[in-house]
Amino acid sequence: MIREITIGQYYPVDSVLHRMDPRTKLFGTMVYIVSLFLADNVWGYAVAALLLAVVIRLSRVPVSFMVRGLKAILFLLLISVSFNLFLTDGEEIFRVGFLRVTWEGVRMAAFMAVRLIFLVMGSSVMTLTTTPNQLTDGLEKSLGFLKKVRVPVHEMAMIMSIALRFIPILVEETDKIMKAQMARGADFESGGLIQKAKSMVPLLVPLFISAFRRATDLAMAMEARCYHGGEGRTKMKPLRYARRDYTAYAVYAVYLGVIVLTKFV
Amino acid sequence: MAIRVEDLTFIYNEGTALEQRALDGVSFEIPDGQFVGLIGHTGSGKSTLIQHLNGLVKPTGGKIYYNGEDIYSEGYSLRQLRSKVGLVFQYPEHQLFEVDVISDVCYGPRNLGLPEDEVRQRAEDALRLVGMKEKYWEQSPFELSGGQKRRVAIAGVLAMNPEVLILDEPTAGLDPKGRDEILDQVEKLHNARGMTIILVSHSMEDMARYAERLLVMNHGKKAFDGTPREIFRHYKELEQMGLAAPQVTYVVHALRERGVDIDEDITTVEEARDALLEVLQRA
Ligand SMILES: Nc1ncnc2c1ncn2[C@@H]1O[C@H](COP(=O)(O)OP(=O)(O)OP(=O)(O)O)[C@@H](O)[C@H]1O
Ligand SMILES: [Mg+2]
């Protein structure tokens, strides 16, 4: 149940995408997100879908794994779809009470849903093929120029990589504590809203305590190994672009061009 | 016939690249009132196995019967099962959450829907049983030492009065005195109430001393099943699985190699002492 959150979880197989430089993937994700907002008709989304399909294929991560990540945004999806559906002006199809459904609304809602779904799946491709460490390495390097204006890029990257690293650990911990309380007769499913909220206390308290304990332990372990920020710190695996990365950048350029073209169809 | 496990298989993260076969065709039967030890190398599937026994994990394949009923059949109440099969997790102290010790122990019995005075009574009994003095009862469980937390957590399960008690390495990280105290209490429960005990431990000495029967797990499969004496006879195979026999068994074997006529199936220090005295008297 709780293990089904795939965002921030690396899927360890070997593929072109896994071997790609994290900067390339970061930039690619950005390009993809921008393209989703540039596209404004069926053709644009068709091209975006095609690219997504090809990339998912290349990543060798099972599609089912990627779709699972969508469950996390189901609620958001529902809200944004219904807002678009009911609150867009235009030619009316039918109305229920004060709620009007228009052609434009249906169109907007459909696009919104597609956009959100592609957005989440597109970023899942990145997080599933890139270890959190690579990801933050990529971020740190790409944003390195900000250090000149005294933005603590390294520290922020470190915070992020730790946060990402902790997600699966906390998920596992939640699972474990949940089981332990269920063994003591806890019931996390039945009851009304208040009952359910109450039943979460035996889960949340140990979870927070363990999160804080882990955090202090980690801080101590880092200090014991003389961690003192990014100053003068070298990398074990410095990032270097390979041929496939240049190819990828070329693909991005072509893709963006095509998306812009579809706007004039 | 209390617990019967048939051809149990469990795979973590099935259908992904992280697939991990933790249990592979395990079958056994545990009659009422037996004291069973469960041993196996790290990662051999012990914790996974015992989580199946009270329905916390759904098996990938195979069946589990409690008193003849399939626990995963439609309409079987897993909550009731959990009140009968008590499970103390590895490092159970991480499950404490209440403001004071006594309310934490009350959590389990209260979930059973018992009247409040009985809940309190059971909690107090359980705390006394694990040797927690009354002065600690109103303290926050987070202010206790690791070993004390462990006792409170064990009491939390005992307070539910289970018919079967499963303990996953209850003594890891305790001092020798605390270890013996807890295991002696468990043995007392076994003797006095006829409670079925399943104890997971890496201490072969404890196993030889307390268990009537040993189950040995190796890479998700059941490798041996028998009395400690029978099992420790295979100490060479055990060593290949990353296990061992009790120290004293090695001493006995070394003595035999030097021509001392002593029973080779000795597993505890007391037995060795008696046997040696006998040998000396004969000489
Ligand atoms: N939550 C999990 N997700 C994925 N794999 C797991 C999980 N828990 C255990 N495993 C794997 O299942 C196998 C059996 O683990 P299990 O915890 O049952 O071993 P164990 O015998 O209890 O070991 P130990 O003596 O260290 O407690 C191991 O290979 C482990 O890596
Ligand atoms: Mg274990």
Coordinates of C-alpha atoms and ligand atoms in Angstrom, one line a residue:
Chain A
M1 CA 0.0 0.0 0.0
I2 CA 2.4 2.7 1.2
R3 CA 5.2 1.4 -0.9
E4 CA 3.6 2.5 -4.0
I5 CA 5.0 6.0 -4.1
T6 CA 7.6 5.8 -6.9
I7 CA 8.6 9.5 -7.0
G8 CA 12.2 9.7 -5.8
Q9 CA 12.8 6.0 -6.1
Y10 CA 15.5 4.7 -8.3
Y11 CA 14.8 1.7 -10.5
P12 CA 18.1 -0.2 -10.9
V13 CA 18.4 -1.5 -14.4
D14 CA 21.0 -0.7 -17.1
S15 CA 19.8 1.5 -20.0
V16 CA 21.0 4.4 -22.1
L17 CA 19.0 6.7 -19.9
H18 CA 20.5 5.3 -16.8
R19 CA 24.0 5.9 -18.1
M20 CA 23.2 9.4 -19.3
D21 CA 24.7 12.4 -17.5
P22 CA 22.2 13.7 -14.9
R23 CA 22.6 17.3 -16.3
T24 CA 21.3 16.1 -19.6
K25 CA 18.3 14.4 -18.0
L26 CA 17.6 17.4 -15.8
F27 CA 17.7 19.7 -18.8
G28 CA 15.6 17.3 -20.8
T29 CA 12.9 17.2 -18.0
M30 CA 12.8 21.0 -18.0
V31 CA 12.5 21.1 -21.8
Y32 CA 9.7 18.6 -21.6
I33 CA 7.8 20.5 -18.9
V34 CA 8.1 23.7 -20.9
S35 CA 7.0 21.9 -24.1
L36 CA 3.9 20.7 -22.2
F37 CA 2.9 24.3 -21.6
L38 CA 3.8 25.5 -25.1
A39 CA 1.6 22.8 -26.7
D40 CA -1.9 24.0 -27.2
N41 CA -3.6 21.5 -29.5
V42 CA -4.0 17.8 -30.1
W43 CA -0.9 17.7 -32.3
G44 CA 1.4 19.1 -29.8
Y45 CA 0.3 16.6 -27.2
A46 CA 0.6 13.8 -29.7
V47 CA 4.2 14.7 -30.2
A48 CA 4.8 14.9 -26.5
A49 CA 3.1 11.5 -26.0
L50 CA 5.3 10.0 -28.7
L51 CA 8.5 11.3 -27.1
L52 CA 7.4 10.1 -23.7
A53 CA 6.6 6.6 -25.1
V54 CA 10.0 6.4 -26.7
V55 CA 11.8 7.6 -23.6
I56 CA 10.0 5.2 -21.4
R57 CA 10.9 2.4 -23.8
L58 CA 14.5 3.4 -23.7
S59 CA 14.6 3.5 -19.9
R60 CA 13.6 -0.1 -19.7
V61 CA 11.6 0.7 -16.6
P62 CA 8.2 -1.2 -16.7
V63 CA 5.4 1.2 -17.5
S64 CA 3.3 -0.1 -14.6
F65 CA 6.0 1.2 -12.3
M66 CA 5.7 4.6 -13.9
V67 CA 1.9 4.7 -13.8
R68 CA 1.9 4.0 -10.1
G69 CA 3.5 7.4 -9.4
L70 CA 0.3 8.9 -10.8
K71 CA -1.7 7.7 -7.8
A72 CA 0.0 10.3 -5.7
I73 CA -1.5 13.1 -7.8
L74 CA -4.9 11.6 -8.3
F75 CA -6.5 14.1 -6.0
L76 CA -4.8 17.1 -7.5
L77 CA -5.8 15.8 -10.9
L78 CA -9.5 15.5 -9.9
I79 CA -9.6 19.0 -8.5
S80 CA -7.9 20.7 -11.4
V81 CA -10.0 18.8 -13.9
S82 CA -13.3 19.6 -12.2
F83 CA -12.4 23.3 -11.9
N84 CA -11.6 23.5 -15.5
L85 CA -14.6 21.6 -16.5
F86 CA -17.1 23.7 -14.6
L87 CA -15.6 27.1 -14.5
T88 CA -14.7 27.7 -18.1
D89 CA -16.9 30.1 -20.1
G90 CA -18.1 29.2 -23.6
E91 CA -20.6 27.2 -25.5
E92 CA -22.8 25.3 -23.1
I93 CA -23.3 21.5 -23.4
F94 CA -25.6 21.0 -20.4
R95 CA -26.0 22.3 -16.9
V96 CA -26.8 20.8 -13.5
G97 CA -28.0 23.5 -11.2
F98 CA -25.5 26.3 -11.2
L99 CA -22.8 24.1 -12.7
R100 CA -22.3 24.6 -16.4
V101 CA -20.3 22.3 -18.7
T102 CA -19.0 23.9 -21.9
W103 CA -17.1 22.6 -24.9
E104 CA -14.2 24.9 -24.0
G105 CA -14.3 23.5 -20.4
V106 CA -14.2 19.9 -21.6
R107 CA -11.2 20.9 -23.9
M108 CA -9.4 22.7 -21.1
A109 CA -10.0 19.9 -18.6
A110 CA -8.8 17.3 -21.0
F111 CA -5.6 19.2 -21.8
M112 CA -5.0 20.0 -18.1
A113 CA -5.3 16.3 -17.2
V114 CA -3.0 15.3 -20.1
R115 CA -0.5 18.0 -19.1
L116 CA -0.4 16.9 -15.4
I117 CA -0.1 13.2 -16.3
F118 CA 2.7 13.8 -18.7
L119 CA 4.4 16.1 -16.3
V120 CA 4.5 13.5 -13.5
M121 CA 5.4 10.7 -15.8
G122 CA 8.1 12.7 -17.5
S123 CA 9.7 13.6 -14.2
S124 CA 9.3 10.0 -12.9
V125 CA 11.4 8.9 -15.9
M126 CA 14.2 11.1 -14.6
T127 CA 14.0 10.1 -10.9
L128 CA 13.6 6.4 -11.8
T129 CA 16.7 6.4 -14.0
T130 CA 18.9 8.6 -11.9
T131 CA 20.1 7.9 -8.4
P132 CA 19.4 10.8 -6.0
N133 CA 23.1 11.3 -5.7
Q134 CA 23.6 11.7 -9.4
L135 CA 20.6 14.0 -9.5
T136 CA 22.0 16.4 -6.9
D137 CA 25.4 16.2 -8.5
G138 CA 23.8 17.3 -11.7
L139 CA 21.9 20.0 -10.0
E140 CA 24.9 21.3 -8.1
K141 CA 27.0 21.4 -11.2
S142 CA 24.3 23.0 -13.4
L143 CA 23.7 25.7 -10.9
G144 CA 27.3 26.1 -9.9
F145 CA 27.4 29.6 -11.5
L146 CA 25.1 30.8 -8.7
K147 CA 27.9 30.3 -6.2
K148 CA 29.4 33.5 -7.5
V149 CA 26.5 35.4 -6.1
R150 CA 26.8 33.6 -2.8
V151 CA 23.9 31.2 -3.2
P152 CA 24.8 28.1 -1.1
V153 CA 24.4 25.7 -4.0
H154 CA 26.4 22.9 -2.5
E155 CA 24.5 23.0 0.8
M156 CA 21.2 23.1 -1.0
A157 CA 22.2 20.2 -3.1
M158 CA 23.3 18.3 0.0
I159 CA 20.0 19.0 1.7
M160 CA 18.1 17.8 -1.3
S161 CA 20.1 14.6 -1.7
I162 CA 19.6 13.7 1.9
A163 CA 15.9 14.5 1.7
L164 CA 15.6 12.3 -1.4
R165 CA 17.6 9.5 0.2
F166 CA 15.3 9.6 3.3
I167 CA 12.1 9.1 1.4
P168 CA 12.4 5.3 0.8
I169 CA 13.8 4.9 4.3
L170 CA 10.8 6.6 5.9
V171 CA 8.5 4.7 3.7
E172 CA 10.1 1.5 4.9
E173 CA 10.0 2.7 8.5
T174 CA 6.3 3.6 8.2
D175 CA 5.6 0.1 6.9
K176 CA 7.5 -1.4 9.8
I177 CA 5.8 0.6 12.5
M178 CA 2.4 0.1 10.9
K179 CA 2.9 -3.7 11.1
A180 CA 4.1 -3.5 14.6
Q181 CA 1.0 -1.6 15.7
M182 CA -1.2 -3.8 13.7
A183 CA 0.3 -6.7 15.6
R184 CA -1.0 -4.9 18.7
G185 CA -4.5 -4.8 17.2
A186 CA -4.4 -1.4 15.6
D187 CA -6.9 -0.8 12.8
F188 CA -5.9 1.9 10.2
E189 CA -8.7 1.3 7.8
S190 CA -12.2 1.4 9.4
G191 CA -13.9 4.2 11.3
G192 CA -14.9 7.7 10.4
L193 CA -12.5 10.6 9.7
I194 CA -11.9 11.5 13.4
Q195 CA -11.4 7.8 14.3
K196 CA -8.9 7.4 11.4
A197 CA -7.0 10.5 12.4
K198 CA -6.8 9.2 16.0
S199 CA -5.6 5.9 14.8
M200 CA -2.7 7.6 13.1
V201 CA -1.1 8.8 16.3
P202 CA 0.5 5.5 17.2
L203 CA 2.0 5.6 13.7
L204 CA 3.1 9.2 13.5
V205 CA 4.7 9.6 16.9
P206 CA 7.3 6.8 16.4
L207 CA 7.8 7.9 12.9
F208 CA 8.7 11.4 13.8
I209 CA 10.9 10.2 16.7
S210 CA 12.8 7.9 14.4
A211 CA 13.1 10.6 11.7
F212 CA 14.7 13.0 14.2
R213 CA 16.9 10.3 15.6
R214 CA 18.1 9.4 12.1
A215 CA 18.7 13.1 11.3
T216 CA 20.9 13.6 14.4
D217 CA 22.8 10.4 13.8
L218 CA 23.5 11.4 10.2
A219 CA 24.7 14.8 11.2
M220 CA 27.0 13.3 13.8
A221 CA 28.3 10.7 11.3
M222 CA 29.0 13.5 8.8
E223 CA 30.8 15.6 11.3
A224 CA 32.9 12.6 12.4
R225 CA 34.0 12.3 8.8
C226 CA 35.0 16.0 8.7
Y227 CA 32.3 17.2 6.5
H228 CA 32.5 21.0 6.3
G229 CA 30.5 22.1 3.3
G230 CA 31.4 22.3 -0.3
E231 CA 34.6 24.4 0.0
G232 CA 37.5 22.5 -1.5
R233 CA 35.5 19.3 -1.8
T234 CA 36.3 17.1 -4.8
K235 CA 34.2 14.5 -6.5
M236 CA 34.8 10.8 -6.7
K237 CA 33.0 10.7 -10.0
P238 CA 33.2 14.0 -11.8
L239 CA 30.5 14.6 -14.3
R240 CA 31.6 14.5 -18.0
Y241 CA 29.4 14.6 -21.1
A242 CA 29.6 11.7 -23.5
R243 CA 28.4 11.3 -27.1
R244 CA 24.9 10.2 -26.1
D245 CA 24.5 13.4 -24.1
Y246 CA 25.2 15.6 -27.2
T247 CA 22.8 13.4 -29.2
A248 CA 20.2 14.0 -26.5
Y249 CA 20.6 17.8 -26.6
A250 CA 20.2 17.6 -30.4
V251 CA 17.0 15.6 -29.9
Y252 CA 15.7 18.3 -27.4
A253 CA 16.3 21.0 -30.0
V254 CA 14.4 19.2 -32.7
Y255 CA 11.6 18.3 -30.3
L256 CA 11.1 21.8 -29.2
G257 CA 11.1 23.0 -32.8
V258 CA 8.4 20.5 -33.7
I259 CA 6.3 21.5 -30.7
V260 CA 6.5 25.1 -31.7
L261 CA 5.5 24.1 -35.3
T262 CA 2.4 22.3 -34.1
K263 CA 1.1 25.6 -32.7
F264 CA 0.6 26.7 -36.3
V265 CA -1.2 23.7 -37.5
Chain B
M1 CA -2.1 -28.6 15.8
A2 CA -1.9 -24.9 16.2
I3 CA 0.0 -23.5 13.4
R4 CA 0.5 -25.2 10.0
V5 CA 2.5 -23.6 7.2
E6 CA 2.3 -25.2 3.8
D7 CA 4.7 -24.5 0.9
L8 CA 5.0 -20.9 1.9
T9 CA 6.7 -18.6 -0.6
F10 CA 7.2 -14.9 -0.4
I11 CA 8.8 -12.5 -2.8
Y12 CA 9.5 -8.8 -1.9
N13 CA 8.8 -6.3 -4.7
E14 CA 7.4 -8.8 -7.0
G15 CA 7.4 -7.9 -10.7
T16 CA 10.1 -5.2 -10.4
A17 CA 13.9 -5.2 -10.7
L18 CA 14.2 -5.2 -6.9
E19 CA 12.6 -8.6 -6.7
Q20 CA 13.8 -10.6 -3.7
R21 CA 12.8 -14.1 -2.9
A22 CA 12.7 -14.1 0.9
L23 CA 10.9 -17.4 1.4
D24 CA 10.9 -20.4 -0.8
G25 CA 8.6 -23.4 -0.2
V26 CA 8.7 -23.5 3.6
S27 CA 6.5 -26.0 5.3
F28 CA 6.2 -27.0 9.0
E29 CA 3.7 -27.6 11.7
I30 CA 3.9 -26.3 15.3
P31 CA 1.8 -28.1 17.9
D32 CA 0.2 -26.2 20.8
G33 CA 2.6 -25.5 23.6
Q34 CA 5.9 -26.1 21.9
F35 CA 9.0 -23.9 22.4
V36 CA 10.4 -23.4 19.0
G37 CA 13.7 -21.7 18.1
L38 CA 14.1 -20.2 14.7
I39 CA 17.7 -19.7 13.6
G40 CA 19.3 -18.7 10.3
H41 CA 21.9 -16.4 8.9
T42 CA 21.2 -12.7 8.5
G43 CA 18.7 -12.3 5.6
S44 CA 17.7 -15.9 5.6
G45 CA 14.0 -14.9 5.9
K46 CA 13.3 -15.4 9.6
S47 CA 11.6 -12.0 10.2
T48 CA 9.6 -12.4 6.9
L49 CA 8.5 -15.9 8.0
I50 CA 7.1 -14.9 11.4
Q51 CA 5.3 -11.9 10.0
H52 CA 3.3 -14.3 8.0
L53 CA 2.2 -16.2 11.0
N54 CA -0.1 -13.5 12.2
G55 CA -1.2 -12.3 8.9
L56 CA 0.8 -9.1 8.6
V57 CA 2.1 -10.1 5.2
K58 CA 0.3 -11.9 2.4
P59 CA 2.2 -14.8 1.0
T60 CA 3.1 -14.9 -2.7
G61 CA 2.3 -18.6 -2.6
G62 CA 1.3 -21.3 0.0
K63 CA -1.1 -21.5 2.9
I64 CA -1.1 -20.8 6.6
Y65 CA -3.5 -22.5 9.0
Y66 CA -4.2 -21.5 12.5
N67 CA -6.1 -24.2 14.4
G68 CA -7.1 -25.8 11.1
E69 CA -8.4 -22.6 9.5
D70 CA -6.8 -20.9 6.5
I71 CA -6.0 -17.4 7.8
Y72 CA -6.2 -15.9 4.4
S73 CA -9.6 -17.3 3.5
E74 CA -12.5 -15.0 3.0
G75 CA -14.1 -13.7 6.2
Y76 CA -11.3 -14.9 8.5
S77 CA -10.7 -12.1 11.1
L78 CA -7.0 -11.2 11.0
R79 CA -7.5 -8.9 13.9
Q80 CA -8.7 -11.7 16.1
L81 CA -5.8 -13.8 14.9
R82 CA -3.4 -11.0 15.9
S83 CA -4.8 -11.1 19.4
K84 CA -4.1 -14.8 19.6
V85 CA -0.7 -14.8 17.9
G86 CA 1.4 -12.0 19.6
L87 CA 4.4 -10.8 17.6
V88 CA 7.2 -8.9 19.2
F89 CA 9.2 -7.3 16.4
Q90 CA 12.9 -6.9 16.0
Y91 CA 13.8 -3.7 17.9
P92 CA 10.2 -3.3 19.2
E93 CA 11.2 -0.2 21.2
H94 CA 10.6 1.8 18.0
Q95 CA 6.9 1.3 18.2
L96 CA 6.4 3.1 21.5
F97 CA 4.3 6.3 21.3
E98 CA 2.3 7.0 24.4
V99 CA 2.9 9.7 27.0
D100 CA 3.7 7.2 29.7
V101 CA 4.7 3.5 30.0
I102 CA 1.5 2.2 31.3
S103 CA -0.7 3.8 28.6
D104 CA 1.6 2.4 26.0
V105 CA 1.1 -1.1 27.3
C106 CA -2.6 -0.5 27.5
Y107 CA -2.8 0.2 23.8
G108 CA -2.9 -3.5 22.7
P109 CA -5.6 -4.7 25.2
R110 CA -7.7 -1.6 24.6
N111 CA -7.7 -2.4 20.9
L112 CA -9.2 -5.7 21.8
G113 CA -12.2 -3.8 23.1
L114 CA -11.8 -5.0 26.8
P115 CA -13.4 -3.0 29.6
E116 CA -11.1 -0.3 31.0
D117 CA -10.3 -1.9 34.4
E118 CA -9.3 -5.2 32.7
V119 CA -7.1 -3.3 30.3
R120 CA -5.3 -1.7 33.2
Q121 CA -5.1 -5.0 35.1
R122 CA -3.5 -6.8 32.1
A123 CA -1.1 -3.9 31.5
E124 CA 0.1 -4.0 35.1
D125 CA 0.5 -7.8 35.0
A126 CA 2.5 -7.6 31.8
L127 CA 4.8 -4.9 33.1
R128 CA 5.5 -6.9 36.3
L129 CA 6.1 -9.9 34.2
V130 CA 8.9 -8.3 32.2
G131 CA 10.3 -6.8 35.4
M132 CA 9.4 -3.2 35.0
K133 CA 9.2 -1.6 38.5
E134 CA 6.2 0.5 39.4
K135 CA 8.2 3.7 39.7
Y136 CA 8.7 3.6 35.9
W137 CA 5.0 3.2 35.0
E138 CA 4.1 6.9 34.9
Q139 CA 7.4 7.9 33.1
S140 CA 7.6 8.7 29.5
P141 CA 8.8 5.7 27.5
F142 CA 11.2 7.8 25.7
E143 CA 13.2 8.6 28.8
L144 CA 14.0 4.9 29.5
S145 CA 17.1 3.1 28.6
G146 CA 17.2 0.9 25.5
G147 CA 16.7 -2.3 27.5
Q148 CA 13.9 -0.9 29.5
K149 CA 12.1 0.3 26.4
R150 CA 12.5 -3.2 25.0
R151 CA 10.8 -4.6 28.1
V152 CA 7.9 -2.2 27.8
A153 CA 7.5 -3.1 24.2
I154 CA 7.4 -6.8 25.0
A155 CA 4.9 -6.1 27.8
G156 CA 2.8 -4.3 25.2
V157 CA 2.3 -7.6 23.3
L158 CA 2.1 -9.8 26.4
A159 CA -0.8 -7.6 27.7
M160 CA -2.9 -9.0 24.9
N161 CA -2.6 -12.4 26.4
P162 CA -1.7 -14.3 23.2
E163 CA -1.9 -18.1 22.9
V164 CA 1.2 -18.0 20.7
L165 CA 4.1 -15.6 21.4
I166 CA 6.6 -14.9 18.7
L167 CA 9.7 -12.9 19.6
D168 CA 12.1 -11.7 16.9
E169 CA 15.6 -11.4 18.5
P170 CA 14.2 -10.0 21.8
T171 CA 17.6 -9.9 23.5
A172 CA 19.7 -8.2 20.8
G173 CA 21.6 -5.4 22.4
L174 CA 20.7 -6.3 26.0
D175 CA 23.2 -7.0 28.8
P176 CA 23.6 -10.6 29.9
K177 CA 21.5 -10.2 33.0
G178 CA 18.7 -8.5 31.1
R179 CA 18.9 -11.2 28.5
D180 CA 18.5 -14.0 30.9
E181 CA 15.7 -12.3 32.8
I182 CA 13.7 -11.8 29.7
L183 CA 14.2 -15.4 28.4
D184 CA 13.5 -16.8 31.8
Q185 CA 10.2 -15.0 31.9
V186 CA 9.4 -16.3 28.5
E187 CA 10.2 -19.8 29.6
K188 CA 8.0 -19.3 32.6
L189 CA 5.1 -18.3 30.4
H190 CA 5.7 -21.3 28.4
N191 CA 5.8 -23.7 31.4
A192 CA 3.0 -22.0 33.5
R193 CA 0.5 -21.1 30.8
G194 CA 1.5 -23.6 28.1
M195 CA 2.0 -20.7 25.8
T196 CA 3.5 -21.7 22.4
I197 CA 6.7 -19.8 21.9
I198 CA 8.6 -19.1 18.7
L199 CA 11.9 -17.4 19.4
V200 CA 14.2 -16.0 16.8
S201 CA 17.8 -15.6 18.1
H202 CA 21.4 -15.7 16.9
S203 CA 22.6 -17.1 20.2
M204 CA 23.1 -20.8 19.9
E205 CA 23.5 -21.1 23.6
D206 CA 20.1 -19.6 24.3
M207 CA 18.6 -22.0 21.7
A208 CA 20.2 -25.0 23.3
R209 CA 19.0 -23.9 26.7
Y210 CA 15.4 -23.0 26.0
A211 CA 14.1 -24.5 22.7
E212 CA 12.5 -27.9 22.5
R213 CA 12.8 -27.8 18.7
L214 CA 14.8 -25.8 16.2
L215 CA 13.9 -24.6 12.8
V216 CA 16.9 -23.7 10.7
M217 CA 16.4 -21.3 7.7
N218 CA 19.0 -21.0 4.9
H219 CA 18.4 -18.6 2.0
G220 CA 14.7 -18.6 2.4
K221 CA 14.4 -22.4 2.6
K222 CA 14.0 -24.6 5.6
A223 CA 17.3 -26.4 6.1
F224 CA 16.8 -28.4 9.3
D225 CA 14.0 -29.2 11.7
G226 CA 14.5 -31.1 14.9
T227 CA 15.6 -31.0 18.5
P228 CA 18.6 -28.9 19.3
R229 CA 20.6 -32.0 19.9
E230 CA 19.9 -33.4 16.5
I231 CA 20.5 -30.1 14.8
F232 CA 23.8 -29.3 16.5
R233 CA 25.1 -32.7 15.4
H234 CA 25.2 -31.1 11.9
Y235 CA 27.5 -28.3 13.2
K236 CA 29.7 -28.6 10.0
E237 CA 26.7 -27.9 7.8
L238 CA 25.5 -25.2 10.1
E239 CA 28.9 -23.5 9.8
Q240 CA 28.5 -23.4 6.1
M241 CA 25.3 -21.6 6.5
G242 CA 27.0 -18.9 8.7
L243 CA 25.7 -20.5 11.9
A244 CA 27.4 -22.6 14.5
A245 CA 26.8 -25.0 17.4
P246 CA 27.1 -23.8 21.0
Q247 CA 30.7 -23.4 22.2
V248 CA 30.4 -26.3 24.6
T249 CA 29.5 -28.6 21.8
Y250 CA 32.9 -27.9 20.2
V251 CA 34.6 -28.5 23.5
V252 CA 32.9 -31.9 23.8
H253 CA 33.9 -32.8 20.2
A254 CA 37.5 -31.9 20.9
L255 CA 37.5 -34.0 24.0
R256 CA 36.1 -36.9 22.1
E257 CA 38.9 -36.6 19.6
R258 CA 41.4 -36.9 22.4
G259 CA 39.8 -40.1 23.5
V260 CA 37.5 -38.9 26.3
D261 CA 34.4 -41.1 26.3
I262 CA 31.7 -38.4 26.5
D263 CA 28.2 -38.1 24.8
E264 CA 28.6 -36.1 21.6
D265 CA 25.1 -34.6 21.7
I266 CA 25.8 -32.2 24.6
T267 CA 24.6 -28.7 23.9
T268 CA 24.5 -26.9 27.3
V269 CA 27.2 -26.2 29.9
E270 CA 25.2 -27.9 32.6
E271 CA 25.0 -31.1 30.6
A272 CA 28.7 -31.0 29.9
R273 CA 29.4 -30.5 33.6
D274 CA 27.4 -33.5 34.6
A275 CA 28.8 -35.7 31.8
L276 CA 32.4 -34.7 32.7
L277 CA 31.9 -35.4 36.4
E278 CA 30.6 -38.8 35.5
V279 CA 33.6 -39.5 33.3
L280 CA 36.0 -38.4 36.1
Q281 CA 34.2 -40.6 38.6
R282 CA 34.5 -43.6 36.3
A283 CA 38.2 -43.0 35.8
Ligands
LIG1 N1 11.1 -4.6 3.2 C1 11.8 -5.3 2.4 N2 11.9 -5.0 1.1 C2 12.7 -5.8 0.3 N3 13.4 -6.8 0.7 C3 13.3 -7.1 2.0 C4 12.6 -6.4 2.9 N4 12.7 -7.0 4.1 C5 13.6 -8.0 4.0 N5 13.9 -8.1 2.7 C6 14.8 -9.1 2.1 O1 14.3 -10.4 2.4 C7 15.3 -11.3 2.8 C8 14.9 -11.9 4.2 O2 14.9 -10.8 5.1 P1 14.5 -11.0 6.7 O3 14.4 -9.7 7.3 O4 13.4 -11.9 6.7 O5 15.8 -11.8 7.2 P2 16.2 -12.2 8.7 O6 16.4 -13.7 8.6 O7 15.2 -11.7 9.6 O8 17.6 -11.5 9.0 P3 18.2 -10.9 10.3 O9 18.8 -12.0 11.1 O10 19.2 -9.9 9.9 O11 17.1 -10.2 11.1 C9 16.6 -10.5 2.9 O12 17.4 -10.9 1.7 C10 16.2 -9.1 2.8 O13 17.1 -8.4 2.0
MG2 MG 15.1 -10.3 11.2

